[in-house]
Tab-separated table of C-alpha atoms and ligand atoms in Angstrom:
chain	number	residue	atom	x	y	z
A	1023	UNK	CA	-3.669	-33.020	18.350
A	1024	UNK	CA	-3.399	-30.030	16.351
A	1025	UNK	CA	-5.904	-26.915	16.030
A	1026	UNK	CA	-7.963	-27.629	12.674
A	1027	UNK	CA	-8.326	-24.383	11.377
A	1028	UNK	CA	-12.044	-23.582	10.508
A	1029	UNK	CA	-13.924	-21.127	9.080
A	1030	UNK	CA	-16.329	-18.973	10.597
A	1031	UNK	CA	-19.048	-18.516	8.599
A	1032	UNK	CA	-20.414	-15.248	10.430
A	1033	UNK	CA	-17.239	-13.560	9.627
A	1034	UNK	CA	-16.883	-14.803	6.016
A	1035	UNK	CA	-20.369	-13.196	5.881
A	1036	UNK	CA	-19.176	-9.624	7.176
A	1037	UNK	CA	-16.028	-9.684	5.505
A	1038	UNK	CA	-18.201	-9.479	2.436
A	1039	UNK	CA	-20.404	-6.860	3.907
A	1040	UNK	CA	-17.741	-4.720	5.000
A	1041	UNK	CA	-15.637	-4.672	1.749
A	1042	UNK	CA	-18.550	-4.001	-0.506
A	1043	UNK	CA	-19.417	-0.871	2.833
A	1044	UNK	CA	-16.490	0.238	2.356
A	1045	UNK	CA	-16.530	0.439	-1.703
A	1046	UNK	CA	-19.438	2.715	-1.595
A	1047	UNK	CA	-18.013	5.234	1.389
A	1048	UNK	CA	-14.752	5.436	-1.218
A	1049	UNK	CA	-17.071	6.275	-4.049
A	1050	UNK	CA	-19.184	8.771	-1.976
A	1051	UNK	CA	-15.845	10.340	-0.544
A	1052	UNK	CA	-14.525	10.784	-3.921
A	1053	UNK	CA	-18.229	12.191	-5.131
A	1054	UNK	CA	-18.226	14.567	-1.924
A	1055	UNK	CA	-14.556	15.254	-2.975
A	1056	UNK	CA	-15.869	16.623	-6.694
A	1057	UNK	CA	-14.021	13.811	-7.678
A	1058	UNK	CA	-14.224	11.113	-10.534
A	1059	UNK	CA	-15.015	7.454	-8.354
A	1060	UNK	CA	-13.035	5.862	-11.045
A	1061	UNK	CA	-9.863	7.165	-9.926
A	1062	UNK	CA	-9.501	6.098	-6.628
A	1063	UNK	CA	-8.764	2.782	-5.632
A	1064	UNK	CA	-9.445	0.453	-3.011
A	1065	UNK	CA	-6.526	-1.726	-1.717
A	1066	UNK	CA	-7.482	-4.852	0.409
A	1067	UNK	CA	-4.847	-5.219	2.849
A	1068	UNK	CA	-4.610	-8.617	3.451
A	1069	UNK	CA	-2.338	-9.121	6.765
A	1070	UNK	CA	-2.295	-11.652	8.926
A	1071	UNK	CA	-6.192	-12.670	7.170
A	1072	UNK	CA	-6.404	-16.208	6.258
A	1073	UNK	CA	-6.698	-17.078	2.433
A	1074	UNK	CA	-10.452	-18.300	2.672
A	1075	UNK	CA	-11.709	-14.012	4.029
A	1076	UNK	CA	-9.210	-12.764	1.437
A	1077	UNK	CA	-10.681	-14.699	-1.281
A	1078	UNK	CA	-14.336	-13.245	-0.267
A	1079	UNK	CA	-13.272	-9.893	-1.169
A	1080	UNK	CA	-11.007	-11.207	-4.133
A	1081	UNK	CA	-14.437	-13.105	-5.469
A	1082	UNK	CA	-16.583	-9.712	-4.718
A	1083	UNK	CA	-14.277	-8.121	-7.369
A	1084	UNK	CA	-11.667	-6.563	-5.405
A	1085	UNK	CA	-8.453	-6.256	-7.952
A	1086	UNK	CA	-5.909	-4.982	-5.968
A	1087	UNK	CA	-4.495	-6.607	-2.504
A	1088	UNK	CA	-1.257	-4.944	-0.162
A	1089	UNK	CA	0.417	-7.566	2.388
A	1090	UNK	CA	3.033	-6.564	4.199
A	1091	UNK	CA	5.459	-9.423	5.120
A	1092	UNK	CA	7.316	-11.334	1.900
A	1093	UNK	CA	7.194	-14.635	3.544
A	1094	UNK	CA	3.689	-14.309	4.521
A	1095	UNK	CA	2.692	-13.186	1.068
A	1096	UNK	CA	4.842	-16.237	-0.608
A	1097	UNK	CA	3.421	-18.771	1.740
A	1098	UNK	CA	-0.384	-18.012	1.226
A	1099	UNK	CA	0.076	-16.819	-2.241
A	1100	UNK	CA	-0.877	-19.792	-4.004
A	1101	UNK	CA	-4.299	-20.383	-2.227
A	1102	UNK	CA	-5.720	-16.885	-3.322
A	1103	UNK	CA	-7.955	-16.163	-6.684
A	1104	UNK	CA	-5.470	-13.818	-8.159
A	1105	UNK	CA	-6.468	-13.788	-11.601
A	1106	UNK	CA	-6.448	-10.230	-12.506
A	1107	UNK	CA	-5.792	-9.143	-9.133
A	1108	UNK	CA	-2.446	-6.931	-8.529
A	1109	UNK	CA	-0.286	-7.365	-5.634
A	1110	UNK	CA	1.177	-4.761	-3.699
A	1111	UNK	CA	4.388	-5.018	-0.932
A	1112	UNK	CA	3.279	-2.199	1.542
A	1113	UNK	CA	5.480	-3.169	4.967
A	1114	UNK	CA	8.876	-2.104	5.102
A	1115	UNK	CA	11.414	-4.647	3.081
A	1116	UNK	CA	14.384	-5.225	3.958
A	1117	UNK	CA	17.255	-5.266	1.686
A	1118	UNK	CA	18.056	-9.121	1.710
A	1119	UNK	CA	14.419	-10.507	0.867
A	1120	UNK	CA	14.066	-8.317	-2.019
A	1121	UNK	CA	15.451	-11.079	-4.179
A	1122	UNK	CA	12.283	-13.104	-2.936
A	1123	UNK	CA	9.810	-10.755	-3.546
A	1124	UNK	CA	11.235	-8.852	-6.968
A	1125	UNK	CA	8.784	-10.654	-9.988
A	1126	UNK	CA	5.533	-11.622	-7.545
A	1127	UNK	CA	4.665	-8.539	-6.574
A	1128	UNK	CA	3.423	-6.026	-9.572
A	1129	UNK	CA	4.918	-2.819	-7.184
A	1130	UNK	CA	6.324	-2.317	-4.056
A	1131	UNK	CA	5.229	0.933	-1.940
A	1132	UNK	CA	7.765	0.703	0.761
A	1133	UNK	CA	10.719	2.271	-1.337
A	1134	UNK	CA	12.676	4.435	1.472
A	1135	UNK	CA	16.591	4.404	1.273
A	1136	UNK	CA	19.033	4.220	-1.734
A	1137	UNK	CA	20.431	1.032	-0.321
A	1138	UNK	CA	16.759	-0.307	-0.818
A	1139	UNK	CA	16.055	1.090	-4.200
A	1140	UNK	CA	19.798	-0.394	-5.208
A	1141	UNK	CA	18.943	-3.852	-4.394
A	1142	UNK	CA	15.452	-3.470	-6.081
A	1143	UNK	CA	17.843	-2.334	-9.277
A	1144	UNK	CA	20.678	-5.134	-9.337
A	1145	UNK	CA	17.828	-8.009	-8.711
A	1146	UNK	CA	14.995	-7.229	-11.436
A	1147	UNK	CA	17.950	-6.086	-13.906
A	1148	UNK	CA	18.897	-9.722	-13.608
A	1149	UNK	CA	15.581	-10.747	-13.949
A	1150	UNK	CA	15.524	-9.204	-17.039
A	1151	UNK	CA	11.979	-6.560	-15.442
A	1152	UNK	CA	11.335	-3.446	-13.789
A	1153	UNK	CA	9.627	-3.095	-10.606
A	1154	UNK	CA	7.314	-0.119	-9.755
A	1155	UNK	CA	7.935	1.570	-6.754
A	1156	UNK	CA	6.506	4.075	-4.657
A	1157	UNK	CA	8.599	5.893	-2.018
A	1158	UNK	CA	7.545	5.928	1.144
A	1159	UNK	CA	7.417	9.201	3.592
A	1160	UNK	CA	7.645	10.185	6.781
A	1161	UNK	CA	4.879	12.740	6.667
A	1162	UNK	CA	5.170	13.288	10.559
A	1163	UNK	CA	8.431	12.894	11.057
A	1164	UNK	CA	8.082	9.492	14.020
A	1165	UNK	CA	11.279	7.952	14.842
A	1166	UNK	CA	9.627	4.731	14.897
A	1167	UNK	CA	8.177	4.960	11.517
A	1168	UNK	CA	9.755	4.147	7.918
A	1169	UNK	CA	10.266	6.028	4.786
A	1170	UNK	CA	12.047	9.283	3.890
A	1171	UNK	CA	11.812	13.093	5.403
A	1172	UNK	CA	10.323	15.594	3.159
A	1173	UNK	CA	13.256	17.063	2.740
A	1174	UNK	CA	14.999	13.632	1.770
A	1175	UNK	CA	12.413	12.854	-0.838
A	1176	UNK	CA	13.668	14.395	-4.211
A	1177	UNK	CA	17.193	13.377	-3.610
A	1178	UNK	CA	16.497	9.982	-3.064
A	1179	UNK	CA	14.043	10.325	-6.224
A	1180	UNK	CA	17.285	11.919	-8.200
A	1181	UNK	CA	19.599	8.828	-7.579
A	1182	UNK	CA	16.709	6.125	-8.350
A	1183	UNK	CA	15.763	8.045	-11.495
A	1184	UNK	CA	19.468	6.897	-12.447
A	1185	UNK	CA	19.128	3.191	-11.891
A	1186	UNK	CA	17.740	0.313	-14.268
A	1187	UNK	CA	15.145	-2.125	-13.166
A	1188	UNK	CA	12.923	0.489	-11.174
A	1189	UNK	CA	10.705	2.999	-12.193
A	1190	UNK	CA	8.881	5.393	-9.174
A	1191	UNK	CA	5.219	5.782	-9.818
A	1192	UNK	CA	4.417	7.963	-7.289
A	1193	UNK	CA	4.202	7.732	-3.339
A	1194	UNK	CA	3.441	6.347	0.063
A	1195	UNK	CA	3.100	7.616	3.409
A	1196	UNK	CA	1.794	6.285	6.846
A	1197	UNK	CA	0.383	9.994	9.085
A	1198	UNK	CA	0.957	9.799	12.702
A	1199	UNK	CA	-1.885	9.206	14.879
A	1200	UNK	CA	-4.413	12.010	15.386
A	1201	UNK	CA	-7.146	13.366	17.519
A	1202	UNK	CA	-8.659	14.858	14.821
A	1203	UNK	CA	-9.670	14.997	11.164
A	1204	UNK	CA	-8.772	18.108	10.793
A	1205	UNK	CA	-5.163	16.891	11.951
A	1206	UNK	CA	-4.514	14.267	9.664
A	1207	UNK	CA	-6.136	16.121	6.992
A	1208	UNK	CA	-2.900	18.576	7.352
A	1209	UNK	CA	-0.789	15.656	6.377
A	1210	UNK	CA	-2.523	14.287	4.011
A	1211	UNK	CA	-2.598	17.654	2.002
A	1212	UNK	CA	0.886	18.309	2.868
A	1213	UNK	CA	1.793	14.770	0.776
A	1214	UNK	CA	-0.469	16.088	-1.754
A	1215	UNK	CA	1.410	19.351	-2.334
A	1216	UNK	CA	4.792	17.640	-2.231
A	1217	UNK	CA	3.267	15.185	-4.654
A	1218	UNK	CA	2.058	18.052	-7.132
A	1219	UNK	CA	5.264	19.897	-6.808
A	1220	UNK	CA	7.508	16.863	-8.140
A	1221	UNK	CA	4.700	15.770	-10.819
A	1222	UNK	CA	4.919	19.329	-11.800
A	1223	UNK	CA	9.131	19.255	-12.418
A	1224	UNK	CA	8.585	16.146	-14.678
A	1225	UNK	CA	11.607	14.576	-13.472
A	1226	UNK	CA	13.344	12.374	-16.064
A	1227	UNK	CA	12.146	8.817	-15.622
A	1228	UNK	CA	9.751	9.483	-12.762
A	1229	UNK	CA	6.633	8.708	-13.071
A	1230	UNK	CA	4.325	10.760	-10.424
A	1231	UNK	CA	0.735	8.891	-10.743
A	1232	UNK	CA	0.368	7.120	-7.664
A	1233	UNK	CA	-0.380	8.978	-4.440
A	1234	UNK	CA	-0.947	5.947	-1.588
A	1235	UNK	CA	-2.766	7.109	1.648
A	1236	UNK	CA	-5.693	6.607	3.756
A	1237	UNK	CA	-5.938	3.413	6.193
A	1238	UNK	CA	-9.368	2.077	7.928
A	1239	UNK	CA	-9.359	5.587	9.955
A	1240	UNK	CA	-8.810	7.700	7.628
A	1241	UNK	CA	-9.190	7.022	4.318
A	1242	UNK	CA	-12.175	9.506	3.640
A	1243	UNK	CA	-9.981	12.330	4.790
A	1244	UNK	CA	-7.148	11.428	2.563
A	1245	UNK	CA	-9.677	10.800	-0.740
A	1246	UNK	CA	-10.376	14.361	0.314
A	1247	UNK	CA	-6.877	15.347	-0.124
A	1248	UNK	CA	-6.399	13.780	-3.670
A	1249	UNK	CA	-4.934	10.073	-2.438
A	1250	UNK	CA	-5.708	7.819	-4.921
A	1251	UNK	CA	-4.954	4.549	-3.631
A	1252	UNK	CA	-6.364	3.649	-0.046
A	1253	UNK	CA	-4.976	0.793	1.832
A	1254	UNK	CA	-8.004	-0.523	3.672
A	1255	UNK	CA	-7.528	-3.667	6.042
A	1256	UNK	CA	-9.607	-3.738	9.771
A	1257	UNK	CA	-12.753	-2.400	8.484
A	1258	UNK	CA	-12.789	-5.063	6.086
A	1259	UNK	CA	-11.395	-8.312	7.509
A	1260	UNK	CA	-11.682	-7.081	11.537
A	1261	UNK	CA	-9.474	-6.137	14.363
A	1262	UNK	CA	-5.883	-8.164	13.310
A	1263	UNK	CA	-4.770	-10.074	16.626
A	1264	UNK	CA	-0.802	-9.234	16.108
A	1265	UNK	CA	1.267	-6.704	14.064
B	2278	PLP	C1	-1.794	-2.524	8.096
B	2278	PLP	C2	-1.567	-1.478	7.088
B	2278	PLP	C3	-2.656	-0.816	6.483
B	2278	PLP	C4	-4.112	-1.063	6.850
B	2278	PLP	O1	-4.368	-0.624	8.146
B	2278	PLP	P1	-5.874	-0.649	8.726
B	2278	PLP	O2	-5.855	0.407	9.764
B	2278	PLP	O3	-6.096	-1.998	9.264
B	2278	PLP	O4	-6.784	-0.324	7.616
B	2278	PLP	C5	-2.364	0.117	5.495
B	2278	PLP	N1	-1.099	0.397	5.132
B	2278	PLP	C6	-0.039	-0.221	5.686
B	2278	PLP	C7	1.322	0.129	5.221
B	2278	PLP	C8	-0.242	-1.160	6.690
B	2278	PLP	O5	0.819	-1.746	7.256
């Protein structure tokens, strides 16, 4: 016999609770942060959470959701209240699903190689769109970690400004693992320079609107240091059992 899946009521319950938490320590952050609420967004990330918790938040009003594999997303995609709702890729993509993912997704934050940002290019020009990206850094430099050095960042910018189908809207970055706020604090506001500086050069054809940072852990410290998307998933759907 197979598992029936079920659904726990008690977490349904918190799910809810958390997500609308949550909402107000974002607002109060941005408030503390002499900041308007209004400009900083909450991202539901949605990984490995069945359809039934996601559509608690979705039904609370949450309007934007991250997932992070394509296959996962396509698979559960159809269950979920989406109206209105926009869809983020956050996990790193590789080159030969981006055919699958190009058109469902409304922007994909994992942008870190030309290869990448090529195939992103060739696929939505044939679909006749243009996908938003952001490109992804490697604030702390981890060898285990995606996205681009610091130093990598406005050449891979340069070339992507030259292709069709994909427009940069800003960017994304995952900080090490700290002791301390102070610690990740230095990261975020490192991003937050970098980010500046290139919205400053006004690039041709990049768009720098979109600074993505701040997880479960953090996210106060990086609405502190001018994020203004946060990608919130345990503290709103609970520990995740895998990934
Ligand atoms: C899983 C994930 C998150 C959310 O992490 P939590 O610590 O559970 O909030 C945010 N961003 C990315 C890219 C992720 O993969």
């Amino acid at each position: 016999m197979t598992e029936k899946f079920t659904v726990d009521e008690k977490r349904l319950q918190a799910v809810g609770d958390n997500y609308k938490a949550i909402k107000t320590r974002v607002e109060e952050a941005a408030v503390k942060a002499g900041r308007n609420p209004g400009d900083v967004r909450l991202m539901a990330v949605t990984k490995t959470v069945e359809s039934v918790y996601i559509n608690r938040v979705l039904d609370l009003g949450a309007d934007l959701i991250g997932e992070n594999r394509v296959q996962e997303y396509l698979g559960k995609k159809d269950e979920l209240h989406l109206d209105g709702v926009e869809k983020h890729l956050i996990g790193h993509l590789q080159t030969n699903k981006v055919k699958q993912i190009v058109g469902e997704v409304d922007m994909i934050e994992s942008v870190d190689s030309v290869k990448l940002a090529k195939e992103i290019s060739k696929v939505s020009s044939n679909k006749g769109i243009v996908t938003d990206v952001l490109v992804e850094v490697n604030v702390g430099r981890e060898e285990s970690k995606s996205g681009v050095y610091m130093e990598q960042l406005e050449q891979l910018l340069a070339e992507i400004a030259q292709m069709d189908g994909i427009k940069v809207r800003g960017l994304m970055t995952i900080p090490p693992i700290c002791d301390s706020e102070k610690e990740v604090s230095e990261y975020f506001s490192a991003m937050y320079q970098s980010f500046i500086d290139i919205r400053d050069k006004k690039l041709d054809n990049i768009n720098m609107d979109i600074l993505s940072m701040g997880m479960s852990g953090d996210f106060e410290a990086a609405v502190a240091n001018g994020s203004n998307i946060v990608r919130v998933g345990s503290a709103i759907f609970g520990e995740r059992k895998y990934y």
